[in-house]
Coordinates of C-alpha atoms in Angstrom, one line a residue:
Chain A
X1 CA 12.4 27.8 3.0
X2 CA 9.5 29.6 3.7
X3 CA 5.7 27.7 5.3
X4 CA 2.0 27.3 4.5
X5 CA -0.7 27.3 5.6
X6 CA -3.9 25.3 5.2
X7 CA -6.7 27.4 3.6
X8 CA -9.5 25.4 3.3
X9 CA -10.9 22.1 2.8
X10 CA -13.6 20.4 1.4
X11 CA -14.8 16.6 1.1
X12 CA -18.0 14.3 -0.4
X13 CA -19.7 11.6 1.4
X14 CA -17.6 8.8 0.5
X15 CA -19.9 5.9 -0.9
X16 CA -21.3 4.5 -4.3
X17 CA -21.5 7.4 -6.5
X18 CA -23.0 5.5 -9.9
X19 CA -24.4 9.1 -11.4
X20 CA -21.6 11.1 -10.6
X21 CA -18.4 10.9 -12.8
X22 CA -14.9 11.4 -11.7
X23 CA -15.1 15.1 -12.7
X24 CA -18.3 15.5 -10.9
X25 CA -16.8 14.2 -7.6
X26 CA -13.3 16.6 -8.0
X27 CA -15.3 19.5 -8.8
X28 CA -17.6 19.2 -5.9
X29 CA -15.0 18.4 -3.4
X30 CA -12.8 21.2 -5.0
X31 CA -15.9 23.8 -4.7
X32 CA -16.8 23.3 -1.3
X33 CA -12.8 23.7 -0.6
X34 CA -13.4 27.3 -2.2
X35 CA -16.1 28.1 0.0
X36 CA -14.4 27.0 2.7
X37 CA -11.4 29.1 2.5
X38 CA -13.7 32.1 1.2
X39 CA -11.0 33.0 -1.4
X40 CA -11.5 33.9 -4.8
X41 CA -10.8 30.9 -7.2
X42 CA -8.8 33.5 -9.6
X43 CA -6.1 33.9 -7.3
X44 CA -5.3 30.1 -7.2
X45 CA -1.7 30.1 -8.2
X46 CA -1.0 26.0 -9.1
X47 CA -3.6 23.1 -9.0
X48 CA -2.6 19.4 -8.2
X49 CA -4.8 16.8 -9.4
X50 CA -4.7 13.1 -7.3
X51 CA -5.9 10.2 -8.5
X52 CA -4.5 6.6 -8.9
X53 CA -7.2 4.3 -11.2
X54 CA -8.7 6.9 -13.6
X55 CA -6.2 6.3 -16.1
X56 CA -6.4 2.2 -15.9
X57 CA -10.3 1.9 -15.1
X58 CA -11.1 4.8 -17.3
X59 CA -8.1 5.6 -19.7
X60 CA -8.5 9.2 -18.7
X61 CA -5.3 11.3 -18.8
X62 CA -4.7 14.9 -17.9
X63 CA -8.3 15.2 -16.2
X64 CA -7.3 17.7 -13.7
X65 CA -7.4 20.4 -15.9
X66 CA -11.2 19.2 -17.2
X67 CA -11.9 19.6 -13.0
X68 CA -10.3 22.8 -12.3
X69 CA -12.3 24.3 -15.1
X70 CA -15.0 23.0 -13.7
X71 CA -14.5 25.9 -11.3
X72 CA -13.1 28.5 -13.6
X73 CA -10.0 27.6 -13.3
X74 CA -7.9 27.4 -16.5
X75 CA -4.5 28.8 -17.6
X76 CA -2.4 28.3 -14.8
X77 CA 0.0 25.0 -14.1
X78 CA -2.3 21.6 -13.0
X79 CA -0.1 19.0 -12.6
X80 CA -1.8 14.9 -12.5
X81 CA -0.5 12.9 -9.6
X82 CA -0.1 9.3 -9.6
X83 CA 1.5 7.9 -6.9
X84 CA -0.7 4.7 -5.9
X85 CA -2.1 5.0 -2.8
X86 CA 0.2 7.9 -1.7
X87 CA -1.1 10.2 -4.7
X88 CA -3.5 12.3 -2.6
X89 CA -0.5 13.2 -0.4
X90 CA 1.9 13.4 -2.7
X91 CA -0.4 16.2 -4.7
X92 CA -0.5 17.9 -0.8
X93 CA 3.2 17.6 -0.5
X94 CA 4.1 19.5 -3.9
X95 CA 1.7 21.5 -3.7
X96 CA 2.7 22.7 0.0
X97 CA 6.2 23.0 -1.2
X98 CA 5.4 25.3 -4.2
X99 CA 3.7 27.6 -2.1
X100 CA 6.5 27.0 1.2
X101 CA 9.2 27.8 -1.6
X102 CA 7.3 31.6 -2.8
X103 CA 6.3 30.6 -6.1
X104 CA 2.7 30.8 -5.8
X105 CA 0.4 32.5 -2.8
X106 CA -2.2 30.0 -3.1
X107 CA -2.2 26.0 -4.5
X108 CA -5.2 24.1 -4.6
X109 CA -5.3 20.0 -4.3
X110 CA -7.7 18.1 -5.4
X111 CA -8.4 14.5 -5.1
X112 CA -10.7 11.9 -6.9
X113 CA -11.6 8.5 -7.2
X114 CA -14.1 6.4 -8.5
X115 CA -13.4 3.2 -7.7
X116 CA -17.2 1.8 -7.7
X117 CA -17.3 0.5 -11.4
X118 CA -17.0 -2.9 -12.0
X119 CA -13.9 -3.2 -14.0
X120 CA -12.1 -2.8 -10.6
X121 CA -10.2 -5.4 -9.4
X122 CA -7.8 -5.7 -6.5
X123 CA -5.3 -3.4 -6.2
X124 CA -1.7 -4.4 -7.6
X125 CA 0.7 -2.4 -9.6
X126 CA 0.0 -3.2 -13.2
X127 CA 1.9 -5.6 -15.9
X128 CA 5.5 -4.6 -15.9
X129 CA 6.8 -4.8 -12.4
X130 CA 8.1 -8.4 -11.9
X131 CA 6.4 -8.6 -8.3
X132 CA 3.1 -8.0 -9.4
X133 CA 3.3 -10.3 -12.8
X134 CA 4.3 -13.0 -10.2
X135 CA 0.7 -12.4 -8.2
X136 CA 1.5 -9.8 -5.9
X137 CA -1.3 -7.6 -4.7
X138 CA -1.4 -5.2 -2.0
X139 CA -3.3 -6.7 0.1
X140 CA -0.8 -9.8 0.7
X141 CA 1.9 -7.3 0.9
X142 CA -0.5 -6.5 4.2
X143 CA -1.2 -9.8 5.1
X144 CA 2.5 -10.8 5.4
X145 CA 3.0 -8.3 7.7
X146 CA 0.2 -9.2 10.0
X147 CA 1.3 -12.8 9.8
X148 CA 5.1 -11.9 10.5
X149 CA 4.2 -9.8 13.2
X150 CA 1.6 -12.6 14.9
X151 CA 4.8 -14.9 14.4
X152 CA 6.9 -12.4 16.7
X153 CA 5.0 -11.2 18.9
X154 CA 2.7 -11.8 21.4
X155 CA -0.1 -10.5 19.4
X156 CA -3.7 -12.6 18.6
X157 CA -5.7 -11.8 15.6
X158 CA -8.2 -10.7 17.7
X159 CA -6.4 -8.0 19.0
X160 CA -5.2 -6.8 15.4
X161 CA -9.0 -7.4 14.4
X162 CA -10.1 -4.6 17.3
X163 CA -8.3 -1.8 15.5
X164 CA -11.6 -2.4 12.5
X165 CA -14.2 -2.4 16.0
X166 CA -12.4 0.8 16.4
X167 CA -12.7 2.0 13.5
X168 CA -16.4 1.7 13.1
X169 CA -17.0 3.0 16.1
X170 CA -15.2 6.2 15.4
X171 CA -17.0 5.9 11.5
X172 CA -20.6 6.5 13.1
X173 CA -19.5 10.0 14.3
X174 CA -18.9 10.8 10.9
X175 CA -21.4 11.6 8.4
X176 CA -19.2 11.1 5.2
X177 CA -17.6 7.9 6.2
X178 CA -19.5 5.2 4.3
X179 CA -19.8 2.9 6.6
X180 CA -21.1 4.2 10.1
X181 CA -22.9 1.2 12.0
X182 CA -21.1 0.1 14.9
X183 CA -19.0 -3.7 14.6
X184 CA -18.5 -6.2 17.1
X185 CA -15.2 -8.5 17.2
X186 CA -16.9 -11.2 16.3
X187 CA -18.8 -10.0 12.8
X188 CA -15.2 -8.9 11.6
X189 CA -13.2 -12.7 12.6
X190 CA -16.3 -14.2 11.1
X191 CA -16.1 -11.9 8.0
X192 CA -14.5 -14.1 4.7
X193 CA -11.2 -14.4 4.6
X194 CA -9.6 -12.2 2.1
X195 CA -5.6 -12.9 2.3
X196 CA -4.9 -15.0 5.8
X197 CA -5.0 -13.7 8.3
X198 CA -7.0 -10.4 7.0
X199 CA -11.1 -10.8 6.8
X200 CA -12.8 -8.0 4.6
X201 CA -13.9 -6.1 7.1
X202 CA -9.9 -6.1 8.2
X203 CA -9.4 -4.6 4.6
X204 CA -10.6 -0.9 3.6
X205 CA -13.6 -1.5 0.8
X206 CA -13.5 0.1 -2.4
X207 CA -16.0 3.9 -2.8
X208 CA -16.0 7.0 -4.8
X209 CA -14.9 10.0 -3.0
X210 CA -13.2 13.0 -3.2
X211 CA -11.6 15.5 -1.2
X212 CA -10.1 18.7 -1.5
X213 CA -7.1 21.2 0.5
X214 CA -6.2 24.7 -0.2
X215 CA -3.0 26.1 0.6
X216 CA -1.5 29.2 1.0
X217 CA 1.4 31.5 1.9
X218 CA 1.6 32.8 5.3
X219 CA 0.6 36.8 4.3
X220 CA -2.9 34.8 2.6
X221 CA -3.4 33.1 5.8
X222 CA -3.1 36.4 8.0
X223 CA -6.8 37.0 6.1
X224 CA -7.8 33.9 6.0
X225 CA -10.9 32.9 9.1
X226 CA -9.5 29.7 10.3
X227 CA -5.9 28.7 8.6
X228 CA -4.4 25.7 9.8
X229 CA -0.5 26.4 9.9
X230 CA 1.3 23.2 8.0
X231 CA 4.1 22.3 10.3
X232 CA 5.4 19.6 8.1
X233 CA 5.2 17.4 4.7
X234 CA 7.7 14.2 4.1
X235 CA 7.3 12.1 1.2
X236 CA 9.6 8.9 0.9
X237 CA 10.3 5.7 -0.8
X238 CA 10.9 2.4 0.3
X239 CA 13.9 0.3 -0.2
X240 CA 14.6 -1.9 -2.7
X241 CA 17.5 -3.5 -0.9
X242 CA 17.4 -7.1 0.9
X243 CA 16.2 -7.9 3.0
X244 CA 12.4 -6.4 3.6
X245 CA 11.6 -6.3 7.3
X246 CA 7.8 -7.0 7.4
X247 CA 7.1 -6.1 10.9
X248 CA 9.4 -2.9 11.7
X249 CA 8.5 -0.9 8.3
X250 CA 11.7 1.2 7.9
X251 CA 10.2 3.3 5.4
X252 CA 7.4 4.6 7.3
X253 CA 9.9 4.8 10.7
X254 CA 11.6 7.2 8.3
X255 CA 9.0 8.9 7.3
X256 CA 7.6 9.8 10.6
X257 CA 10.7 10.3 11.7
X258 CA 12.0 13.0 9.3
X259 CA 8.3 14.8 9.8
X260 CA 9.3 14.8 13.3
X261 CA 12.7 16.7 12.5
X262 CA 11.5 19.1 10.1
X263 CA 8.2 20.1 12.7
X264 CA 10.3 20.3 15.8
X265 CA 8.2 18.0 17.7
X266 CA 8.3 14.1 18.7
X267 CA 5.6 11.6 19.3
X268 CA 5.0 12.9 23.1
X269 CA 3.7 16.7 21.6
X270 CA 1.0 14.8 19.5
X271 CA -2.9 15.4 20.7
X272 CA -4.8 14.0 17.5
X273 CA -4.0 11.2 14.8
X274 CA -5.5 10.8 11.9
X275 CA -4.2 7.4 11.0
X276 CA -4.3 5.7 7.5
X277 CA -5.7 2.2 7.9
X278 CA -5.4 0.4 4.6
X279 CA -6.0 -2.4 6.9
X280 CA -6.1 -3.5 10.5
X281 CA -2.4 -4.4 10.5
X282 CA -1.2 -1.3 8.8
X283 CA -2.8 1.1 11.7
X284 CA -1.2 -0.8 14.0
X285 CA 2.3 -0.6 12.8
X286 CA 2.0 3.0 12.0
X287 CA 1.5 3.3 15.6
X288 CA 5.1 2.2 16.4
X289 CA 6.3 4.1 13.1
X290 CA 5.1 7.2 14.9
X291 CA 6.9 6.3 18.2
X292 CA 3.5 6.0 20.1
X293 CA 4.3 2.7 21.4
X294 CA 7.3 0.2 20.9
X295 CA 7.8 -2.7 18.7
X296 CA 4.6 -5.2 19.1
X297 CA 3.4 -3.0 21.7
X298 CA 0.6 -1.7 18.5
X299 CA -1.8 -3.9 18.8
X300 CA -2.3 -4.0 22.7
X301 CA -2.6 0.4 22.4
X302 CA -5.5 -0.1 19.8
X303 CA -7.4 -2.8 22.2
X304 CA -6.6 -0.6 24.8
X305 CA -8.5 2.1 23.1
X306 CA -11.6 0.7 22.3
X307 CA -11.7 -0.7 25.7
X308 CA -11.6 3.2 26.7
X309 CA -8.3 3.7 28.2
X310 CA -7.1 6.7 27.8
X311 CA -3.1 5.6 28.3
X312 CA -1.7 2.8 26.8
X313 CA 2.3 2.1 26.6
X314 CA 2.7 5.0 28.8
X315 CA 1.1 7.9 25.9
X316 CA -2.2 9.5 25.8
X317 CA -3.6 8.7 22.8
X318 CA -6.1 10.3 21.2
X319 CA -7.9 9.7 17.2
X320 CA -9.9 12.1 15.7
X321 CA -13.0 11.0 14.3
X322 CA -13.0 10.5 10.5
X323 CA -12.7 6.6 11.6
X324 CA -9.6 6.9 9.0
X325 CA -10.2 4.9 5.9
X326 CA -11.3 1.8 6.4
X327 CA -15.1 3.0 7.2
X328 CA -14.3 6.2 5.4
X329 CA -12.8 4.3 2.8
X330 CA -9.0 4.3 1.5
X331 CA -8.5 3.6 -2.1
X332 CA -6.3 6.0 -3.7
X333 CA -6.4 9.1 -3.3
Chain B
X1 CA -5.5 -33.5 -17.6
X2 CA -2.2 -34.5 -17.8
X3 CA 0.9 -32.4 -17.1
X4 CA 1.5 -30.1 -20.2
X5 CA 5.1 -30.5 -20.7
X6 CA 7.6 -27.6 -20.0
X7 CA 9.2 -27.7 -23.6
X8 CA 5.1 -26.5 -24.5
X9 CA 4.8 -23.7 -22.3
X10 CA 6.7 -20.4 -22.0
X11 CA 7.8 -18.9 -18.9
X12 CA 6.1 -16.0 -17.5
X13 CA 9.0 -14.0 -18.1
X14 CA 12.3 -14.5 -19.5
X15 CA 15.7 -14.8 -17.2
X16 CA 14.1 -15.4 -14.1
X17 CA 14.6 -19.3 -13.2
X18 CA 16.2 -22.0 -15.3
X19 CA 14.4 -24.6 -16.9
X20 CA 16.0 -28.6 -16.4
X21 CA 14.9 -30.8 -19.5
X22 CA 14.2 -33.2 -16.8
X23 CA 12.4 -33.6 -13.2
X24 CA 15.6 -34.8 -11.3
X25 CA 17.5 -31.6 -11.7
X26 CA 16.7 -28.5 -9.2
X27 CA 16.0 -25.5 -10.9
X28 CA 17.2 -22.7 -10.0
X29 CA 16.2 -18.7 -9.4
X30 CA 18.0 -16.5 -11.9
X31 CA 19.5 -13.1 -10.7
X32 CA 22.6 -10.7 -10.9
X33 CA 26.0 -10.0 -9.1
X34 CA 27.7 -7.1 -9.1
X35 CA 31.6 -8.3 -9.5
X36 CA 32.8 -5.3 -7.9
X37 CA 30.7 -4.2 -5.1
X38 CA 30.4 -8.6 -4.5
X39 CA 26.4 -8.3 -4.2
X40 CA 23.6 -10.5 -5.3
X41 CA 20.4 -9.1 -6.6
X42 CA 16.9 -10.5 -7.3
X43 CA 15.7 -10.0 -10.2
X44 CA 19.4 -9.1 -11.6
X45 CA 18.8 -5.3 -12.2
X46 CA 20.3 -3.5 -15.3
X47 CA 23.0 -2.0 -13.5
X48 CA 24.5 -2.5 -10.0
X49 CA 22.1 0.0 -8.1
X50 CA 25.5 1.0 -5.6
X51 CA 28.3 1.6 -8.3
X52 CA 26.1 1.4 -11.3
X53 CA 28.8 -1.3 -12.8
X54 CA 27.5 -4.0 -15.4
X55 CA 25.5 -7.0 -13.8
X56 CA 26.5 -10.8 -14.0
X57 CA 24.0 -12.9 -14.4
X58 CA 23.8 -15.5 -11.7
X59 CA 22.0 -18.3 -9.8
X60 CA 21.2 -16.3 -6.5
X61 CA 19.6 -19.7 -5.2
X62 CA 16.9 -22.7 -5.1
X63 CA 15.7 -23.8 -1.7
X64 CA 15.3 -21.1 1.9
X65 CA 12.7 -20.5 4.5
X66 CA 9.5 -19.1 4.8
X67 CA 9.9 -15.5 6.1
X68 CA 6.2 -14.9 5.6
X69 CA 3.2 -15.8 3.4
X70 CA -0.1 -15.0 2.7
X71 CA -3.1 -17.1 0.8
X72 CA -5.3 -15.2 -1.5
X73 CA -8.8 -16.0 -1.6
X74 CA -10.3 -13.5 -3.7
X75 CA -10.2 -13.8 -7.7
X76 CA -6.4 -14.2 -8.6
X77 CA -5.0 -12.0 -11.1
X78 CA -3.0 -13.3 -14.6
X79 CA -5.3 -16.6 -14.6
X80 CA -3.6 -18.2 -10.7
X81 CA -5.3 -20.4 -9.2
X82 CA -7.8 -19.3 -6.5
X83 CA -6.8 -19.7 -3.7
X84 CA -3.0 -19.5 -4.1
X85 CA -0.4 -19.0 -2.1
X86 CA 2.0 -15.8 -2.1
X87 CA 5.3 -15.1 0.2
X88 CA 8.5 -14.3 0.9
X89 CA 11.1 -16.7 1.3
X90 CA 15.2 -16.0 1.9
X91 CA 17.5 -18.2 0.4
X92 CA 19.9 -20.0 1.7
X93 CA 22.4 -19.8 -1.2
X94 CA 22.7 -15.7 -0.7
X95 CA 20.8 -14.9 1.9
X96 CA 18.3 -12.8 -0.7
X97 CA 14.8 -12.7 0.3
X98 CA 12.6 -13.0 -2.6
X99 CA 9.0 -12.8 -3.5
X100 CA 7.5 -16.3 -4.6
X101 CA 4.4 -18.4 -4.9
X102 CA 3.9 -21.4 -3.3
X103 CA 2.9 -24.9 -4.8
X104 CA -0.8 -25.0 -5.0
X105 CA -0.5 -28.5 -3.4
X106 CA 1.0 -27.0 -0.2
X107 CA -1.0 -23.8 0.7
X108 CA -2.9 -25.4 3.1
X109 CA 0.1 -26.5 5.1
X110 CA 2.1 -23.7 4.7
X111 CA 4.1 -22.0 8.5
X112 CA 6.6 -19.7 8.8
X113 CA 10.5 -20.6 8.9
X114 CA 9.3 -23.9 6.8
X115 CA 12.0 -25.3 4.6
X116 CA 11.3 -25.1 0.9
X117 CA 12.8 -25.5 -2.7
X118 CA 12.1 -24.3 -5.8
X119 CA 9.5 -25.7 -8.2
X120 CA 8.4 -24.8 -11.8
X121 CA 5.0 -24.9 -12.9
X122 CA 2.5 -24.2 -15.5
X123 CA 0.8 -21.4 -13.1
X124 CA -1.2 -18.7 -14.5
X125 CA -1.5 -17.9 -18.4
X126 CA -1.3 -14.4 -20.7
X127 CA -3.1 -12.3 -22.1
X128 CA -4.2 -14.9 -24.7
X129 CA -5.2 -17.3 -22.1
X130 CA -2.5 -19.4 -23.0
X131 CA -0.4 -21.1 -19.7
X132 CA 2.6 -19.7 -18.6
X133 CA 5.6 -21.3 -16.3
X134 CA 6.4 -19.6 -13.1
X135 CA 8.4 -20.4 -10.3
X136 CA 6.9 -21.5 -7.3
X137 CA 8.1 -23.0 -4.0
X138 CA 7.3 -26.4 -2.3
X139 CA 7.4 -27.3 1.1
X140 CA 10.8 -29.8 1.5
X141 CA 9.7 -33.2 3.3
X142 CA 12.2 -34.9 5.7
X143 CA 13.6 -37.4 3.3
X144 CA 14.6 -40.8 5.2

């Protein structure tokens, strides 16, 4: 099995985008991806389009090809992923696989959402699944966790709350994050309560946005200015099988733990973390996912890091600065 | 408004809980067990997901513990009531740990490892606004 590399890249201001249509947000993210990688969109081998609500806000199907032309690109394989909240890197993950595997030089991923309409709800899965038709919604799913993981461990909701102060902080450095004033602990406890013990501004809001990655084999990225070498992808699925732990997530364990394998490197070789924070809980546990600290030993790293200690649970812990998604939001994409 | 009554109202989905013609009897969760592999399933899947075998159709159980919850404050989906509480609960019977509401009379006094038992109730409606059954959990009291 062969690599890739990362090409380019290119991303919107996340925010309320009420003139711009899902198209318009894909193609501008996709074209400043283009720029970036100062390749020539002809020789774009495969395009993967992400997006989870178009088709129930919108009924829109097969809209990544309407995007890709929007750039002049037409005849070649697009391919529409759905995959929830996971569709954005599950579009990365093919796509880096096509090219790893030889079959094209150059893939191009593009991701859209345009969640700021209001016939968006909260997020569940649909009408079939048993689960949701009972009143699940993701956000519970979340809010079990965080109240499993207060009932184990010596954790407060105030120290799960941080990781949003956090989070906001890092937000203002960011020009495309859609929310960039600064938090204190006490506006996000006193925020309403969405599902106990999550506030809103413990929950990622809803935006439009849209983001795009181009990929390419490794004789592309010898010509390429800045390529940024992909030393892993991992996509997996959770179990269905009883019982669900809600406090050590097994699937993302796995998941981290298989990147790990296939890149050669562990937890201790890691300088910067862009972590996905659906919400305040979910940051936290990816943390001990990703080995960086032990079980219940996430939320006292994240209070450690706002309160500017570099090492906490023995690891030096750096995040970038694209605040994640809560303040640059997460939907899907 | 009086209690519809349960012979009036269709449950939210079909095989999942059983319906008593009267208040004394427990209902009961519906699910499947695999006869060779000896494995209970919630809901009772169309085939035995470890030898792919045909599924019996079993109770898998009707009162547990609390293994977590949540209570949703913003606007409920399927017509619930707002707030209403959500959470998973493992049973005692087989050990499954299942997804569940909770009675809306109990939300506020809901803790984990609580002992509850299954309830039925008109909770939520379709498409056509009309109610629908659906199981939901009660806190168990210390009886005397």
């Amino acid at each position: 099995m062969g690599s890739a590399s990362i090409a380019g890249v290119g991303i919107i201001p996340f925010g309320k985008h009420p003139d711009k249509t899902l198209i318009d947000l894909g193609a501008e993210a996709g074209y400043r991806a283009i720029k970036d990688a100062g390749i020539d969109p002809m020789r774009i081998g495969a395009g993967f389009f992400a997006n989870g609500m178009a088709g129930r806000l919108f009924g829109d199907s097969t809209i990544g090809q309407n995007i890709f032309w929007e750039l002049g690109i037409n005849k070649i394989p697009v391919i529409n992923v759905e995959n929830a909240c996971t569709s954005g890197s599950t579009a990365f993950y093919l796509a880096y696989n096509m090219v790893a595997a030889g079959q094209v030089e150059i893939a191009m991923v593009i991701g859209a959402e345009k969640m700021c309409v209001p016939q968006s709800g909260l997020i569940n899965s649909g009408e079939t699944e048993l689960d949701t038709r009972m009143g699940l919604i993701a956000p519970a799913g979340f809010a079990m966790r965080a109240a499993r993981y207060l009932m184990e461990f010596e954790c407060t909701p105030e120290q799960i709350a941080m990781v949003a102060v956090k989070n906001r902080q890092h937000a203002g450095l960011n020009p495309n994050a859609q929310f960039q004033t600064p938090l204190t602990l006490e506006q996000v406890m006193a925020s309403p309560m969405i599902v106990d013990p999550l506030t809103r501004l413990q929950c990622c809001p809803i935006a439009d946005g849209a983001s795009s990655v181009i990929i390419c084999s490794p004789d592309i990225a010898r010509r390429i200015r800045k390529p940024v070498h992909v030393a892993s992808a991992i996509l997996c699925t959770g179990s269905y099988g009883n019982h669900q732990d809600m406090v050590v997530w097994e699937t993302d364990a796995r998941g981290c733990r298989l990147a790990y394998e296939k890149a050669g490197i562990g937890p201790e070789d890691i300088d910067v973390i862009e972590c996905h924070d659906a919400f305040t809980i979910s940051e936290i546990l990816h943390y001990e996912a990703l080995g960086l600290c032990g079980p219940g030993e996430g939320a006292r790293v994240g209070l450690a890091h706002c309160m500017g200690e570099d090492k906490a649970g023995g690891l030096k812990i750096k995040q970038n600065r694209t605040a994640g998604f809560m303040y640059f939001p997460f939907f899907i994409n | 408004m009086g209690l519809p009554t349960k012979d009036n109202i269709q449950p939210f989905a079909p095989d999942i809980f059983t319906l008593p013609p009267d208040n004394e009897t427990q209902p009961v969760l519906l699910g499947g067990f695999c006869p060779e592999c000896r494995d209970y399933f919630f809901p009772a899947p169309r085939f035995c997901p470890e030898c792919l075998g045909r599924i019996e159709k079993k109770e898998v159980g009707s009162k547990g513990k609390i293994y977590s919850f949540t209570v949703v404050r913003t606007p409920p989906p399927f017509g619930l009531p707002s707030p209403y509480g959500i959470g998973y609960i493992t049973l005692r019977q087989t050990g499954l740990r299942v997804l569940g509401l909770f009675d809306p009379e109990d939300i506020d006094e809901l803790k984990i490892n609580a002992n509850v038992a299954l309830s039925v109730k008109p909770l939520g409606c379709d498409k056509n606004g009309l109610p629908q059954l659906r199981p939901c959990f009660a806190l168990e009291t210390d009886k005397e």
